[in-house]
Amino acid sequence: MGASQRSGAVDKRRLILDAAITVFARQGFHHCRVSDVADEAGVAYGLVYHYFDSKEEILNELFLERWQIMLDAIAEIDRLGEVPARDKLYMVASFIIDSYRHQPDLMKVIIVEVTRAANSFGRIHLEKIREAYAGIAEIVESARREGVFKPDISAEFAAMCFYGAIEQLLSGWIFDLLPQTEEQYEGAKGLVVDAICGGLEVSKSGAQPVSG
Amino acid sequence: MGASQRSGAVDKRRLILDAAITVFARQGFHHCRVSDVADEAGVAYGLVYHYFDSKEEILNELFLERWQIMLDAIAEIDRLGEVPARDKLYMVASFIIDSYRHQPDLMKVIIVEVTRAANSFGRIHLEKIREAYAGIAEIVESARREGVFKPDISAEFAAMCFYGAIEQLLSGWIFDLLPQTEEQYEGAKGLVVDAICGGLEVSKSGAQPVSG
DNA sequence: CCCCGCGTTGACTGACGAGTCAATCCAGTG
DNA sequence: CACTGGATTGACTCGTCAGTCAACGCGGGG
C-alpha cells in the first residue's frame, strides 16, 4: 500500500478511510451500510472489499492509525526531563483536545465506537487503550516519587481520573452538551489540569517530606 | 402492567427485562438476537413482542428505570442542608459505585450501550443524562457560592470532570483494567472525591475571600 | 499488437434476524 | 359448560446488508 497506485491517481484506500470517518461519525458504525461509505468516497462498492477485509477492519484501521499517534505523543512527553508533571499533563490534555479540535469526526468515531464499546470490538484494543493509561500513569508516578503528588492516590487511579475527565469533555462536545469554541477548547486544557492536579498535588501549606 | 399477571405467575415482563440485562451485558446490544433474550428468559420469542414494541424499547426501559433512580438519589442529596459539598459528592460517588457493585451487568449495559453511545440511541436520552450533570453541578455551585470551591472552575465543567472520572472507573472495572474487590470499590469512593475535590477546593493555606 | 495483472465496477447472493401473526392455552365469569 | 380475552407459542415473512464474483478498463512490457 501507499506507493502502489498509478501516478496521478488518488489513493483510493485513503479516500475510503476518510469517507468512513465521515459516515461512521454521522450515522454510527452499526447504523451505516458499507455502501454508504463507498458512496461517500465516490467509489464502487466492491472496491471497499479490495482494500479491506471487512467493515470492521476499516474501523480497526482508523483506530490503530490515530491511537498510535497519541501513544507516541504521550511517550515523547513522558521522556521529557526537567518538566514538571503538571506541565506534562497539560501537554497530554492539549494533545487530545487538539486532536478533537482538528479531527472531531475521527475522534468521535474512536471514542464512541471503540474506546467506549466494551463488547466485541473494543475488547481487541484493550491492550492499546491500557497503554495510554500506563503512559499517563508514568507521568503521575514520577511526580509521586518526587513528592509533588500525593502518595496515597495510586498513579493508575489518577491516570484513569485524568483521562476520564478529558474523555468526558470530548463527549460533552460530541453530544453538544458543552459549547464548542476555540476559547472553550483552550480554556478546557488548563481547567482539566487545574481540577485534577489541584487534587493530586500535596497542599501548598505543608509540603510532604520525600520519604526514603 | 405490574398487577396484571395471574396470581402465582411470575411477572414475565420483568423476567424478560432481567434476561435482557444479562444478554446485553454479555453479548452487547447489537450483537445479540431477540431470540437470545427470549431464550435466556425461558420464554417464547413472540412474548417479547407482547410486552415490548421493539428490541430498542427494552434497552430504553432498562435505562430509564435505573437512571431515574439515580436522578432521584442525586436530587435528594442536593436537598440536604448543612452537609459539606465534599460529603455530598462522596454520597454521589458512593451511590454510583454501589450501583455497579450490586448490578454490574445493568450498569455495564447503561454505560456502554446508552450513556456512551452518541449515535442514534443515546441521543434520545441526552436530556436525562444532562439532568444528572446538572444535579452534580448544583452541589458544586453551592460550594462555589460559599467560597469552598474555586470560583474559576465552572460548576458544569467540574461536574463533567467528576462524573467522567467515576464513569471511567466503572469502565475500568467493566473492561477488567482495574481489580474488582470490595476494598477497591470502597476505596475508590474516597479517592475520586479526594482527587477531584482536592483540585476544586481552594488551597488550605490562604482561603479565598468570598467575593460579592 | 497482444497479453498480463492490478484497479475498479456493481449486480447478485446468502444469511441473518427483527418483527408478524394465526393458533393455542387457560383463568375467570355467568 | 360455553364464552371471552389476555397470555403464550414459534413458524414464517420479508427487508436488509455484508461480502462475493465475473467482467471490464487500462497502463505497461515484451
Coordinates of C-alpha atoms (C1' of nucleotides) in Angstrom, one line a residue:
Chain A
M1 CA 0.0 0.0 0.0
G2 CA 1.0 3.6 -0.3
A3 CA 3.1 3.9 -3.5
S4 CA 1.2 1.2 -5.4
Q5 CA -1.3 3.4 -7.2
R6 CA -0.7 4.8 -10.6
S7 CA 1.0 8.2 -10.8
G8 CA -1.5 11.0 -10.5
A9 CA -4.2 8.7 -9.2
V10 CA -5.7 9.4 -5.8
D11 CA -5.1 6.9 -3.1
K12 CA -8.5 5.3 -3.1
R13 CA -7.7 3.4 0.1
R14 CA -7.2 6.7 1.9
L15 CA -10.3 8.1 0.2
I16 CA -12.3 5.2 1.7
L17 CA -10.9 5.6 5.1
D18 CA -11.7 9.3 5.1
A19 CA -15.2 8.6 3.8
A20 CA -15.6 6.1 6.6
I21 CA -14.7 8.7 9.2
T22 CA -17.5 10.9 7.9
V23 CA -20.1 8.2 7.6
F24 CA -19.3 6.5 10.9
A25 CA -19.4 9.8 12.7
R26 CA -22.7 10.8 11.1
Q27 CA -24.6 7.5 11.3
G28 CA -22.7 5.4 13.7
F29 CA -20.8 2.3 12.8
H30 CA -23.8 0.0 13.3
H31 CA -26.3 2.2 11.5
C32 CA -24.5 2.7 8.3
R33 CA -24.0 0.4 5.3
V34 CA -20.8 -0.3 3.6
S35 CA -22.4 1.2 0.5
D36 CA -22.8 4.5 2.4
V37 CA -19.0 4.5 2.8
A38 CA -18.5 3.7 -0.8
D39 CA -20.9 6.3 -1.9
E40 CA -19.3 8.9 0.3
A41 CA -15.9 8.0 -1.1
G42 CA -17.3 8.2 -4.7
V43 CA -16.1 4.7 -5.3
A44 CA -17.7 1.4 -6.3
Y45 CA -19.0 -0.9 -3.5
G46 CA -16.7 -3.7 -4.4
L47 CA -13.6 -1.6 -4.1
V48 CA -14.0 -1.3 -0.4
Y49 CA -13.5 -5.0 -0.2
H50 CA -10.5 -4.8 -2.4
Y51 CA -8.7 -2.7 0.2
F52 CA -10.3 -4.1 3.4
D53 CA -11.4 -7.5 4.5
S54 CA -14.5 -6.3 6.3
K55 CA -16.4 -3.3 7.6
E56 CA -14.8 -3.8 11.0
E57 CA -11.3 -3.7 9.5
I58 CA -11.9 -0.2 8.4
L59 CA -12.8 0.9 11.9
N60 CA -9.9 -1.1 13.1
E61 CA -7.5 0.8 10.9
L62 CA -8.9 4.2 11.8
F63 CA -8.5 3.4 15.5
L64 CA -5.0 2.0 15.3
E65 CA -3.7 4.7 13.0
R66 CA -4.8 7.5 15.3
W67 CA -4.2 5.8 18.6
Q68 CA -0.7 5.1 17.8
I69 CA 0.0 8.7 17.1
M70 CA -1.4 9.5 20.6
L71 CA 0.7 6.8 22.2
D72 CA 3.8 8.2 20.5
A73 CA 2.9 11.7 21.7
I74 CA 2.4 10.5 25.3
A75 CA 5.7 8.5 25.2
E76 CA 7.5 11.6 24.0
I77 CA 6.0 13.7 26.7
D78 CA 7.0 11.0 29.2
R79 CA 10.5 11.2 28.0
L80 CA 10.9 15.0 28.7
G81 CA 13.1 15.6 31.7
E82 CA 13.0 18.7 33.9
V83 CA 9.4 19.5 33.0
P84 CA 7.0 19.5 36.0
A85 CA 4.3 16.8 36.0
R86 CA 1.6 19.4 35.8
D87 CA 3.0 20.7 32.5
K88 CA 3.4 17.3 31.1
L89 CA -0.3 16.6 31.9
Y90 CA -1.1 19.8 30.3
M91 CA 0.6 18.7 27.2
V92 CA -1.3 15.4 27.2
A93 CA -4.6 17.2 27.6
S94 CA -3.6 19.7 24.9
F95 CA -2.8 16.9 22.5
I96 CA -6.1 15.1 23.0
I97 CA -8.2 18.2 22.9
D98 CA -6.4 19.5 19.8
S99 CA -6.9 16.1 18.2
Y100 CA -10.6 16.6 18.7
R101 CA -10.4 20.2 17.5
H102 CA -8.7 19.2 14.3
Q103 CA -10.5 16.0 13.6
P104 CA -13.7 15.9 15.5
D105 CA -15.3 13.2 13.4
L106 CA -12.4 10.9 13.7
M107 CA -12.2 11.4 17.5
K108 CA -15.9 10.9 17.8
V109 CA -15.7 7.6 16.0
I110 CA -12.7 6.4 18.1
I111 CA -14.3 7.4 21.4
V112 CA -17.9 6.3 20.6
E113 CA -17.2 3.2 18.6
V114 CA -14.0 1.8 20.0
T115 CA -12.9 3.3 23.3
R116 CA -16.3 3.0 24.9
A117 CA -17.6 -0.1 23.2
A118 CA -16.7 -2.7 25.8
N119 CA -18.3 -5.6 23.9
S120 CA -16.9 -7.4 20.9
F121 CA -15.0 -4.7 19.2
G122 CA -13.3 -2.7 22.0
R123 CA -12.0 -5.9 23.5
I124 CA -9.5 -6.3 20.8
H125 CA -8.0 -3.0 21.6
L126 CA -7.9 -3.1 25.3
E127 CA -4.2 -3.5 25.3
K128 CA -3.7 -0.4 23.2
I129 CA -6.0 1.6 25.4
R130 CA -4.3 0.3 28.5
E131 CA -1.0 1.6 27.1
A132 CA -2.4 5.1 27.1
Y133 CA -3.3 4.9 30.7
A134 CA 0.1 3.5 31.5
G135 CA 1.8 6.4 29.8
I136 CA -0.2 8.9 31.8
A137 CA 0.4 6.9 35.0
E138 CA 4.1 7.1 34.3
I139 CA 3.9 10.9 34.5
V140 CA 2.0 10.7 37.7
E141 CA 4.2 8.1 39.2
S142 CA 7.4 10.1 38.8
A143 CA 5.7 13.1 40.3
R144 CA 4.7 11.0 43.3
R145 CA 8.3 9.8 43.7
E146 CA 9.4 13.4 43.7
G147 CA 6.9 14.2 46.4
V148 CA 4.9 16.6 44.2
F149 CA 1.9 14.4 44.1
K150 CA 0.1 12.8 47.0
P151 CA 1.4 9.3 47.7
D152 CA -1.9 7.9 48.7
I153 CA -3.6 8.1 45.3
S154 CA -2.1 5.5 43.0
A155 CA -0.8 6.5 39.7
E156 CA -3.1 4.2 37.8
F157 CA -6.1 5.5 39.6
A158 CA -5.0 9.1 39.0
A159 CA -4.4 8.3 35.3
M160 CA -7.9 7.0 34.9
C161 CA -9.5 10.0 36.6
F162 CA -7.4 12.3 34.4
Y163 CA -8.2 10.5 31.2
G164 CA -11.8 10.0 32.2
A165 CA -12.3 13.7 32.8
I166 CA -10.8 14.5 29.4
E167 CA -12.9 11.9 27.6
Q168 CA -16.0 13.2 29.3
L169 CA -15.2 16.7 28.0
L170 CA -14.9 15.4 24.5
S171 CA -18.1 13.5 25.0
G172 CA -19.7 16.8 26.1
W173 CA -18.6 18.4 22.9
I174 CA -19.6 15.4 20.8
F175 CA -23.1 15.4 22.4
D176 CA -23.4 19.1 22.2
L177 CA -23.7 19.3 25.9
L178 CA -20.8 21.8 26.0
P179 CA -20.2 24.9 23.9
Q180 CA -17.6 24.4 21.2
T181 CA -15.5 27.5 20.6
E182 CA -11.8 28.0 20.3
E183 CA -11.8 29.6 23.7
Q184 CA -13.6 26.7 25.2
Y185 CA -11.1 24.3 23.8
E186 CA -8.1 26.3 25.0
G187 CA -9.6 27.0 28.4
A188 CA -10.5 23.4 28.9
K189 CA -6.9 22.3 28.7
G190 CA -5.9 24.4 31.7
L191 CA -9.1 23.7 33.6
V192 CA -8.8 19.9 33.5
V193 CA -5.3 20.0 34.6
D194 CA -6.1 22.5 37.3
A195 CA -9.1 20.4 38.5
I196 CA -7.2 17.2 38.6
C197 CA -3.7 18.3 39.7
G198 CA -5.0 20.6 42.4
G199 CA -6.3 17.4 43.8
L200 CA -3.2 15.4 43.2
E201 CA -0.6 17.9 44.3
V202 CA 0.2 18.0 48.0
S203 CA -1.3 21.1 49.7
K204 CA 0.8 24.2 49.4
S205 CA 0.9 24.8 53.2
G206 CA 2.8 21.8 54.5
A207 CA 4.7 20.0 51.8
Q208 CA 5.0 16.3 52.3
P209 CA 8.6 15.1 53.0
V210 CA 10.2 13.0 50.4
S211 CA 10.4 9.6 52.1
G212 CA 13.3 7.2 51.7
Chain B
M1 CA -48.6 -3.8 33.8
G2 CA -47.4 -4.9 37.2
A3 CA -50.5 -6.5 38.8
S4 CA -51.9 -7.8 35.5
Q5 CA -50.5 -11.3 35.8
R6 CA -52.4 -14.2 37.2
S7 CA -51.8 -14.9 40.9
G8 CA -48.8 -17.1 41.4
A9 CA -47.5 -16.4 37.9
V10 CA -44.1 -14.8 37.5
D11 CA -44.0 -11.4 36.0
K12 CA -42.8 -12.4 32.6
R13 CA -42.2 -8.8 31.6
R14 CA -39.7 -8.5 34.5
L15 CA -38.3 -11.8 33.5
I16 CA -37.6 -10.5 30.0
L17 CA -36.0 -7.3 31.3
D18 CA -33.7 -9.2 33.6
A19 CA -32.8 -11.6 30.8
A20 CA -32.0 -8.7 28.6
I21 CA -29.6 -7.2 31.2
T22 CA -27.7 -10.5 31.2
V23 CA -27.7 -10.9 27.4
F24 CA -27.0 -7.3 26.6
A25 CA -24.1 -7.2 29.1
R26 CA -22.7 -10.5 27.8
Q27 CA -23.0 -10.0 24.0
G28 CA -23.7 -6.4 23.6
F29 CA -27.0 -4.9 22.3
H30 CA -26.0 -5.0 18.7
H31 CA -24.5 -8.5 18.8
C32 CA -27.4 -10.4 20.3
R33 CA -30.7 -11.5 18.8
V34 CA -34.1 -11.0 20.4
S35 CA -34.3 -14.8 20.5
D36 CA -31.2 -14.8 22.8
V37 CA -33.2 -12.7 25.2
A38 CA -36.2 -14.9 24.9
D39 CA -34.1 -18.0 25.5
E40 CA -32.4 -16.5 28.5
A41 CA -35.8 -15.6 29.9
G42 CA -37.1 -19.1 29.2
V43 CA -39.9 -17.5 27.2
A44 CA -41.2 -17.8 23.7
Y45 CA -39.9 -15.4 21.1
G46 CA -43.2 -13.8 20.4
L47 CA -43.8 -12.9 24.1
V48 CA -41.1 -10.4 23.9
Y49 CA -43.1 -8.5 21.4
H50 CA -46.2 -8.8 23.5
Y51 CA -44.5 -6.7 26.2
F52 CA -42.2 -4.6 24.1
D53 CA -42.6 -2.9 20.8
S54 CA -39.0 -3.4 19.7
K55 CA -35.6 -4.6 20.9
E56 CA -34.7 -0.9 21.5
E57 CA -37.6 -0.4 23.7
I58 CA -36.2 -3.0 26.1
L59 CA -33.0 -1.1 26.3
N60 CA -34.9 2.1 26.7
E61 CA -36.9 0.7 29.6
L62 CA -33.7 -0.6 31.4
F63 CA -32.1 2.8 31.0
L64 CA -35.0 4.9 32.1
E65 CA -35.8 2.7 35.0
R66 CA -32.3 2.8 36.5
W67 CA -31.4 6.3 35.6
Q68 CA -34.4 7.8 37.2
I69 CA -33.4 6.1 40.5
M70 CA -30.0 7.8 40.2
L71 CA -31.6 11.2 39.4
D72 CA -33.8 10.9 42.4
A73 CA -30.9 10.0 44.6
I74 CA -28.8 12.9 43.4
A75 CA -31.8 15.3 43.9
E76 CA -32.2 14.0 47.4
I77 CA -28.5 14.6 48.1
D78 CA -28.8 18.0 46.6
R79 CA -31.6 18.8 49.0
L80 CA -29.5 18.1 52.1
G81 CA -28.6 21.2 54.0
E82 CA -25.7 21.6 56.4
V83 CA -23.7 18.9 54.7
P84 CA -20.4 19.9 53.1
A85 CA -20.1 19.6 49.3
R86 CA -17.3 17.2 49.6
D87 CA -19.5 14.8 51.6
K88 CA -22.4 15.3 49.1
L89 CA -20.1 14.3 46.3
Y90 CA -18.9 11.4 48.3
M91 CA -22.5 10.3 48.5
V92 CA -23.0 10.6 44.8
A93 CA -19.8 8.7 44.1
S94 CA -21.0 6.0 46.6
F95 CA -24.3 5.7 45.0
I96 CA -23.0 5.2 41.5
I97 CA -20.2 2.8 42.6
D98 CA -22.6 0.8 44.8
S99 CA -25.0 0.6 41.8
Y100 CA -22.2 -1.0 39.9
R101 CA -21.3 -3.2 42.8
H102 CA -24.8 -4.6 43.1
Q103 CA -25.8 -4.7 39.5
P104 CA -22.7 -4.7 37.4
D105 CA -24.5 -6.1 34.3
L106 CA -27.1 -3.4 34.3
M107 CA -24.6 -0.6 34.8
K108 CA -22.5 -2.1 32.1
V109 CA -25.4 -2.0 29.7
I110 CA -26.4 1.5 30.6
I111 CA -22.9 2.9 30.3
V112 CA -21.7 1.0 27.3
E113 CA -25.0 1.0 25.3
V114 CA -26.6 4.2 26.3
T115 CA -24.5 6.8 28.1
R116 CA -21.6 6.4 25.7
A117 CA -23.4 5.7 22.5
A118 CA -23.6 9.1 21.0
N119 CA -25.4 8.0 17.8
S120 CA -29.0 7.1 17.3
F121 CA -29.9 5.7 20.6
G122 CA -28.1 7.8 23.2
R123 CA -29.4 10.9 21.5
I124 CA -32.9 10.2 22.8
H125 CA -31.7 10.2 26.4
L126 CA -29.4 13.2 26.3
E127 CA -31.8 15.2 28.3
K128 CA -31.9 12.6 31.1
I129 CA -28.1 12.4 31.0
R130 CA -27.9 16.2 31.2
E131 CA -30.1 16.2 34.2
A132 CA -27.6 14.1 36.1
Y133 CA -24.8 16.6 35.3
A134 CA -27.0 19.4 36.4
G135 CA -27.7 17.8 39.7
I136 CA -24.0 17.4 40.4
A137 CA -23.3 20.9 39.1
E138 CA -25.8 22.1 41.7
I139 CA -23.7 20.7 44.5
V140 CA -20.6 22.2 43.1
E141 CA -22.3 25.6 42.5
S142 CA -23.4 26.0 46.1
A143 CA -20.0 25.1 47.3
R144 CA -18.6 27.8 45.0
R145 CA -21.0 30.3 46.4
E146 CA -19.9 29.5 49.9
G147 CA -16.3 30.0 48.8
V148 CA -15.3 26.4 49.5
F149 CA -14.7 25.6 45.8
K150 CA -12.6 27.6 43.4
P151 CA -14.6 30.2 41.6
D152 CA -12.7 30.0 38.3
I153 CA -13.8 26.4 37.5
S154 CA -17.4 26.5 36.4
A155 CA -19.8 24.1 38.1
E156 CA -20.8 22.4 34.8
F157 CA -17.2 21.8 34.0
A158 CA -16.4 20.4 37.4
A159 CA -19.5 18.2 37.2
M160 CA -18.3 16.7 34.0
C161 CA -14.8 16.0 35.3
F162 CA -16.3 14.4 38.4
Y163 CA -18.8 12.3 36.6
G164 CA -16.2 11.5 33.9
A165 CA -13.8 10.3 36.5
I166 CA -16.4 8.0 38.0
E167 CA -17.6 6.6 34.8
Q168 CA -14.0 5.9 33.8
L169 CA -13.6 3.9 37.0
L170 CA -16.6 1.9 36.2
S171 CA -15.3 1.4 32.7
G172 CA -12.0 0.2 34.2
W173 CA -13.9 -2.4 36.1
I174 CA -16.1 -3.3 33.2
F175 CA -13.1 -3.8 31.0
D176 CA -11.2 -5.6 33.7
L177 CA -8.5 -2.9 33.7
L178 CA -8.9 -2.4 37.4
P179 CA -9.1 -5.0 40.2
Q180 CA -12.6 -5.6 41.5
T181 CA -12.7 -6.2 45.2
E182 CA -14.9 -4.8 47.9
E183 CA -11.9 -2.8 49.2
Q184 CA -11.3 -1.4 45.7
Y185 CA -14.9 -0.3 45.5
E186 CA -14.9 1.3 48.9
G187 CA -11.5 2.9 48.5
A188 CA -12.4 4.3 45.1
K189 CA -15.3 6.3 46.6
G190 CA -12.9 8.3 48.8
L191 CA -10.2 8.5 46.2
V192 CA -12.3 10.0 43.4
V193 CA -13.6 12.6 45.8
D194 CA -10.2 13.3 47.1
A195 CA -8.7 13.6 43.6
I196 CA -11.4 15.9 42.3
C197 CA -12.2 18.0 45.4
G198 CA -8.6 18.5 46.3
G199 CA -8.5 20.3 43.0
L200 CA -11.7 22.1 43.4
E201 CA -11.3 23.3 47.0
V202 CA -9.4 26.5 47.5
S203 CA -5.9 25.8 48.9
K204 CA -5.8 25.3 52.6
S205 CA -3.1 27.9 53.2
G206 CA -4.8 31.1 52.1
A207 CA -8.5 30.8 51.9
Q208 CA -10.1 32.8 49.1
P209 CA -12.3 35.7 50.1
V210 CA -16.0 35.3 49.4
S211 CA -16.4 37.9 46.7
G212 CA -19.6 40.0 46.3
Chain C
dC1 C1' -0.3 -5.6 -31.1
dC2 C1' -1.4 -8.6 -27.5
dC3 C1' -1.3 -10.1 -23.2
dC4 C1' -0.8 -9.7 -18.0
dG5 C1' -2.4 -8.2 -13.9
dC6 C1' -3.8 -4.7 -10.8
dG7 C1' -7.6 -1.5 -10.0
dT8 C1' -12.2 -0.9 -10.5
dT9 C1' -17.1 -1.9 -11.2
dG10 C1' -21.9 -3.0 -9.4
dA11 C1' -25.3 -6.7 -9.8
dC12 C1' -26.0 -10.6 -7.2
dT13 C1' -26.4 -14.0 -3.3
dG14 C1' -27.0 -15.9 1.0
dA15 C1' -27.5 -15.4 5.7
dC16 C1' -29.4 -13.4 9.3
dG17 C1' -32.6 -11.5 12.4
dA18 C1' -36.4 -8.1 13.6
dG19 C1' -40.9 -8.2 13.8
dT20 C1' -45.7 -10.6 12.5
dC21 C1' -49.5 -13.5 13.1
dA22 C1' -52.6 -17.3 13.4
dA23 C1' -53.2 -20.7 16.6
dT24 C1' -53.3 -22.5 21.4
dC25 C1' -53.7 -22.2 26.3
dC26 C1' -56.1 -21.1 30.4
dA27 C1' -58.3 -18.4 34.3
dG28 C1' -62.2 -16.3 35.3
dT29 C1' -67.2 -15.3 34.5
dG30 C1' -72.2 -16.1 34.0
Chain D
dC1 C1' -70.4 -25.7 30.2
dA2 C1' -69.7 -22.1 26.7
dC3 C1' -67.5 -18.0 26.1
dT4 C1' -64.2 -14.1 26.5
dG5 C1' -59.9 -12.1 26.2
dG6 C1' -55.3 -11.7 27.8
dA7 C1' -51.0 -14.6 27.9
dT8 C1' -48.1 -17.5 25.3
dT9 C1' -46.2 -20.0 21.5
dG10 C1' -43.0 -20.5 17.5
dA11 C1' -43.0 -20.9 12.5
dC12 C1' -42.8 -17.8 9.0
dT13 C1' -42.1 -13.4 6.3
dC14 C1' -39.6 -10.0 4.4
dG15 C1' -36.3 -6.4 4.2
dT16 C1' -31.6 -5.5 4.8
dC17 C1' -26.8 -5.8 4.2
dA18 C1' -22.2 -7.9 4.4
dG19 C1' -19.5 -10.0 1.5
dT20 C1' -18.7 -12.4 -3.5
dC21 C1' -17.6 -12.6 -8.1
dA22 C1' -17.4 -12.2 -13.0
dA23 C1' -16.3 -8.8 -16.0
dC24 C1' -14.2 -4.6 -17.7
dG25 C1' -10.6 -0.7 -18.1
dC26 C1' -6.2 0.4 -18.8
dG27 C1' -1.2 1.1 -18.4
dG28 C1' 3.0 -1.2 -19.2
dG29 C1' 6.1 -4.6 -21.1
dG30 C1' 7.6 -7.8 -24.3

